[in-house]
Amino acid sequence: MAHKVGITETVLRDAHQSLAATRMRTADMLPILDKLDSLGFYSLDAWGGATFDTMIRYLNEDPWERLRQLKKGLPNTMVQMLLRGQNLVGYRNYPDDVAEAFIKLTAKNGLDLFRVFDALNDIRNLEVPLAAAKATGKHVQGCICYTTSPVHTNEKFVEFTMELVERGCDSICIKDMAGLISPRECYDLVKAIKAKVKLPVIIHSHCTSGMAPLAYYAGVEAGADVLDTAISPWGWGTSQPPTEPMVASFKGGNYDTGLDLSNLVDVGYYFLGIRQKYDSLISPVMEKPDVSVLLHQVPGGMLSNLHSQLKEQNALDRYQEVLAEVPLVRKELGYPPLVTPSSQVVGTQAIFNVLMGKRYGRVSQEVKDYCLGLYGRPPAPIDKEILKLVIGKEQPISVRPADLLAPALEKLRQEADEIGLSDRDEDVMTYALFPNIAPRFLKGEIKAETLAPPKPEAAAGAVVREVPNEFEVTVDGEEFHVTVNAMGLGVAPEPKEGARPREVPAGGIVAPLQGLVLDVKVKEGDKVKKGDVLVVLEAMKMQTEVHADTDGKVVKLYTFKSETVANGDLLLVVE
Ligand code: CO
């Protein structure tokens, strides 16, 4: 049966989240909005997911301002966000009042379509976000997080779909974040859903394994209504199937998209230039199909994260080992679909297991929380021995996780006021979402990252808009941070490590990972017991504690709250 196929273009969000660590700047989006708006896309995936965090952490850009500008430039097309259920645009459950206020504010700032998912497909985690999104009167799209495991069957997926329908979703998205779905599986799943539900079905996949374009075709034949694609310079690899070839494939047949190819080609040229600007961020590994994803299931965004996290930890050579560890950890933790935040929880644990030499010898707070049920109900029970190892005698919860969170918005508003932040609702919300990073952003202390020049092979014909002006230079083993000013050479050497000795003395406690010091729990002169928490680090977006390995006294502190430490940096000395 013939039906028109809609296209959701992802270049403004998922494409660069999957290929370039979510770094595309708003300034690179604005000039093409008019053209994008005229094409007739079903929607534009443009906000949410990792964009919010990345913008305030690395780009010194206000996510709310981006949203308003996007809507202003896209009056005729639905601006779509990816909402991580009760995790909103973060990595943990937020209290209901924060979730409700965030969703309302998002609609007010111009959002048209909420695509909502829960990483564990735990409907309890979607109740409040779906109701709040419905209340805004905007389009609400419920997601099934697609994964494969002994406990994930089409029957279960359809059951979950019915839960989404009951909560008023306007459309259903099969969210295949790792690009695992095969053409046959896609056909069968779409058929199974369509047999029960009249709502539009959207397929969201990634080219990671190389099967996505075929899976899309099969899904359309089974009745899928909308496909997620990325304009070709930002498609393929760990991103979506490319827009123009998909549109061309369906042209003139039963499933014509109605999109004009020559206009799409113009959009493609524009984004080719933008893509070259971000070339240094795009790893060739991410660009080639790799069926090993079917074994490790790591989604695109997480692959590029693992890559950069291992690079930060100076351990890129362990990449393959970590990839092999991921499915083991996933199985032990009850087969969670790998999508934010479970992908970070599982991925970071896999990194810890490989780098620390002892499996579960170090666990992040997030893995503990996951095992306690604070992220929701895992699809299958957690391995009993691992559970004991991680939570000891503590008991997992049995209620909806957010039921344990007291309303917090008023308190957060007061806190923001006390530290001198603006009282605009949007700024208070930025603080409520990311209290560790938001104050620096809101006070204007974040410096936008500079981009490295494109790789030589891409440089020909490329438009380089930003030239780096900061370098790390090593002279006689001393590291210097050098800034080159446009006026000439303004060299400002700054010893990077201050008074921290290079040699670790007896009793020295070092940072086990590169990360941000969130909290220092002791001061000089404090007595500590073996196992006491000394320092809390945020490494790879997860919190991890540094413990005392013996009883003793803190004789010297070398670190402080909000310091960025390298792997092996001396934090303090306990004697
Ligand atoms: Co995706």
PDB file of N, CA, C and O and ligand atoms in Angstrom, residues 10 13-15 17-18 45 82 115 175-178 204-206 228 238-240 299-301 339, ligand 1:
ATOM      1  N   THR A  10      18.154  15.212  11.022  1.00  0.00           N
ATOM      2  CA  THR A  10      18.829  15.218  12.328  1.00  0.00           C
ATOM      3  C   THR A  10      20.115  16.043  12.363  1.00  0.00           C
ATOM      4  O   THR A  10      20.819  16.033  13.370  1.00  0.00           O
ATOM      5  N   ARG A  13      21.116  18.044  15.450  1.00  0.00           N
ATOM      6  CA  ARG A  13      21.276  17.441  16.774  1.00  0.00           C
ATOM      7  C   ARG A  13      21.984  16.079  16.715  1.00  0.00           C
ATOM      8  O   ARG A  13      23.169  15.990  16.943  1.00  0.00           O
ATOM      9  N   ASP A  14      21.266  15.028  16.352  1.00  0.00           N
ATOM     10  CA  ASP A  14      21.880  13.706  16.515  1.00  0.00           C
ATOM     11  C   ASP A  14      23.097  13.500  15.618  1.00  0.00           C
ATOM     12  O   ASP A  14      24.047  12.832  16.014  1.00  0.00           O
ATOM     13  N   ALA A  15      23.066  14.065  14.410  1.00  0.00           N
ATOM     14  CA  ALA A  15      24.174  13.824  13.479  1.00  0.00           C
ATOM     15  C   ALA A  15      25.497  14.282  14.093  1.00  0.00           C
ATOM     16  O   ALA A  15      26.479  13.537  14.109  1.00  0.00           O
ATOM     17  N   GLN A  17      25.924  14.980  17.279  1.00  0.00           N
ATOM     18  CA  GLN A  17      26.121  14.279  18.556  1.00  0.00           C
ATOM     19  C   GLN A  17      26.814  12.932  18.299  1.00  0.00           C
ATOM     20  O   GLN A  17      27.658  12.499  19.075  1.00  0.00           O
ATOM     21  N   SER A  18      26.459  12.291  17.196  1.00  0.00           N
ATOM     22  CA  SER A  18      27.017  10.966  16.902  1.00  0.00           C
ATOM     23  C   SER A  18      28.402  11.023  16.275  1.00  0.00           C
ATOM     24  O   SER A  18      29.198  10.113  16.438  1.00  0.00           O
ATOM     25  N   ASP A  45      15.187  17.429  14.142  1.00  0.00           N
ATOM     26  CA  ASP A  45      15.756  17.037  15.421  1.00  0.00           C
ATOM     27  C   ASP A  45      16.836  18.071  15.725  1.00  0.00           C
ATOM     28  O   ASP A  45      17.835  18.149  15.010  1.00  0.00           O
ATOM     29  N   LEU A  82      15.113  15.742  21.900  1.00  0.00           N
ATOM     30  CA  LEU A  82      15.190  14.432  22.518  1.00  0.00           C
ATOM     31  C   LEU A  82      15.192  14.641  24.029  1.00  0.00           C
ATOM     32  O   LEU A  82      16.095  15.268  24.582  1.00  0.00           O
ATOM     33  N   ARG A 115      10.308  14.284  21.782  1.00  0.00           N
ATOM     34  CA  ARG A 115      10.553  12.845  21.631  1.00  0.00           C
ATOM     35  C   ARG A 115      11.086  12.355  22.974  1.00  0.00           C
ATOM     36  O   ARG A 115      12.134  12.810  23.431  1.00  0.00           O
ATOM     37  N   LYS A 175      13.463   3.648  18.555  1.00  0.00           N
ATOM     38  CA  LYS A 175      14.734   4.342  18.720  1.00  0.00           C
ATOM     39  C   LYS A 175      15.858   3.321  18.791  1.00  0.00           C
ATOM     40  O   LYS A 175      16.081   2.695  19.826  1.00  0.00           O
ATOM     41  N   ASP A 176      16.523   3.163  17.650  1.00  0.00           N
ATOM     42  CA  ASP A 176      17.606   2.171  17.552  1.00  0.00           C
ATOM     43  C   ASP A 176      18.929   2.921  17.621  1.00  0.00           C
ATOM     44  O   ASP A 176      19.591   3.138  16.612  1.00  0.00           O
ATOM     45  N   MET A 177      19.315   3.316  18.819  1.00  0.00           N
ATOM     46  CA  MET A 177      20.432   4.248  18.981  1.00  0.00           C
ATOM     47  C   MET A 177      21.781   3.653  18.579  1.00  0.00           C
ATOM     48  O   MET A 177      22.705   4.400  18.279  1.00  0.00           O
ATOM     49  N   ALA A 178      21.892   2.335  18.555  1.00  0.00           N
ATOM     50  CA  ALA A 178      23.181   1.755  18.202  1.00  0.00           C
ATOM     51  C   ALA A 178      23.200   1.215  16.773  1.00  0.00           C
ATOM     52  O   ALA A 178      24.222   0.707  16.327  1.00  0.00           O
ATOM     53  N   HIS A 204      14.121   5.512  13.952  1.00  0.00           N
ATOM     54  CA  HIS A 204      15.369   6.242  14.208  1.00  0.00           C
ATOM     55  C   HIS A 204      16.483   5.210  14.342  1.00  0.00           C
ATOM     56  O   HIS A 204      16.478   4.403  15.260  1.00  0.00           O
ATOM     57  N   SER A 205      17.411   5.236  13.380  1.00  0.00           N
ATOM     58  CA  SER A 205      18.518   4.287  13.493  1.00  0.00           C
ATOM     59  C   SER A 205      19.826   4.984  13.143  1.00  0.00           C
ATOM     60  O   SER A 205      19.852   6.184  12.854  1.00  0.00           O
ATOM     61  N   HIS A 206      20.897   4.248  13.227  1.00  0.00           N
ATOM     62  CA  HIS A 206      22.242   4.763  12.928  1.00  0.00           C
ATOM     63  C   HIS A 206      22.923   3.781  11.978  1.00  0.00           C
ATOM     64  O   HIS A 206      22.644   2.588  12.027  1.00  0.00           O
ATOM     65  N   ASP A 228      14.221   8.954  10.255  1.00  0.00           N
ATOM     66  CA  ASP A 228      15.225   9.919  10.692  1.00  0.00           C
ATOM     67  C   ASP A 228      16.448   9.805   9.795  1.00  0.00           C
ATOM     68  O   ASP A 228      17.059   8.733   9.711  1.00  0.00           O
ATOM     69  N   THR A 238      28.487   6.510  12.306  1.00  0.00           N
ATOM     70  CA  THR A 238      27.687   6.337  13.519  1.00  0.00           C
ATOM     71  C   THR A 238      26.486   7.276  13.530  1.00  0.00           C
ATOM     72  O   THR A 238      25.739   7.314  14.490  1.00  0.00           O
ATOM     73  N   SER A 239      26.307   8.049  12.453  1.00  0.00           N
ATOM     74  CA  SER A 239      25.147   8.936  12.352  1.00  0.00           C
ATOM     75  C   SER A 239      24.012   8.224  11.605  1.00  0.00           C
ATOM     76  O   SER A 239      24.040   7.018  11.384  1.00  0.00           O
ATOM     77  N   GLN A 240      23.000   9.015  11.202  1.00  0.00           N
ATOM     78  CA  GLN A 240      21.829   8.450  10.529  1.00  0.00           C
ATOM     79  C   GLN A 240      22.120   8.137   9.060  1.00  0.00           C
ATOM     80  O   GLN A 240      23.070   8.664   8.485  1.00  0.00           O
ATOM     81  N   PRO A 299      26.316   2.456  21.108  1.00  0.00           N
ATOM     82  CA  PRO A 299      25.791   3.421  20.144  1.00  0.00           C
ATOM     83  C   PRO A 299      26.825   4.476  19.755  1.00  0.00           C
ATOM     84  O   PRO A 299      27.818   4.683  20.454  1.00  0.00           O
ATOM     85  N   GLY A 300      26.549   5.169  18.640  1.00  0.00           N
ATOM     86  CA  GLY A 300      27.503   6.110  18.074  1.00  0.00           C
ATOM     87  C   GLY A 300      28.004   7.156  19.039  1.00  0.00           C
ATOM     88  O   GLY A 300      29.205   7.356  19.191  1.00  0.00           O
ATOM     89  N   GLY A 301      27.065   7.819  19.707  1.00  0.00           N
ATOM     90  CA  GLY A 301      27.456   8.869  20.640  1.00  0.00           C
ATOM     91  C   GLY A 301      28.375   8.319  21.707  1.00  0.00           C
ATOM     92  O   GLY A 301      29.340   8.956  22.128  1.00  0.00           O
ATOM     93  N   VAL A 339      21.880   3.460  26.022  1.00  0.00           N
ATOM     94  CA  VAL A 339      21.532   4.809  25.614  1.00  0.00           C
ATOM     95  C   VAL A 339      21.694   5.653  26.874  1.00  0.00           C
ATOM     96  O   VAL A 339      21.644   5.121  27.979  1.00  0.00           O
TER      97      VAL A 339
HETATM   98 CO    CO B   1      20.337   8.529  17.838  1.00  0.00          CO
END
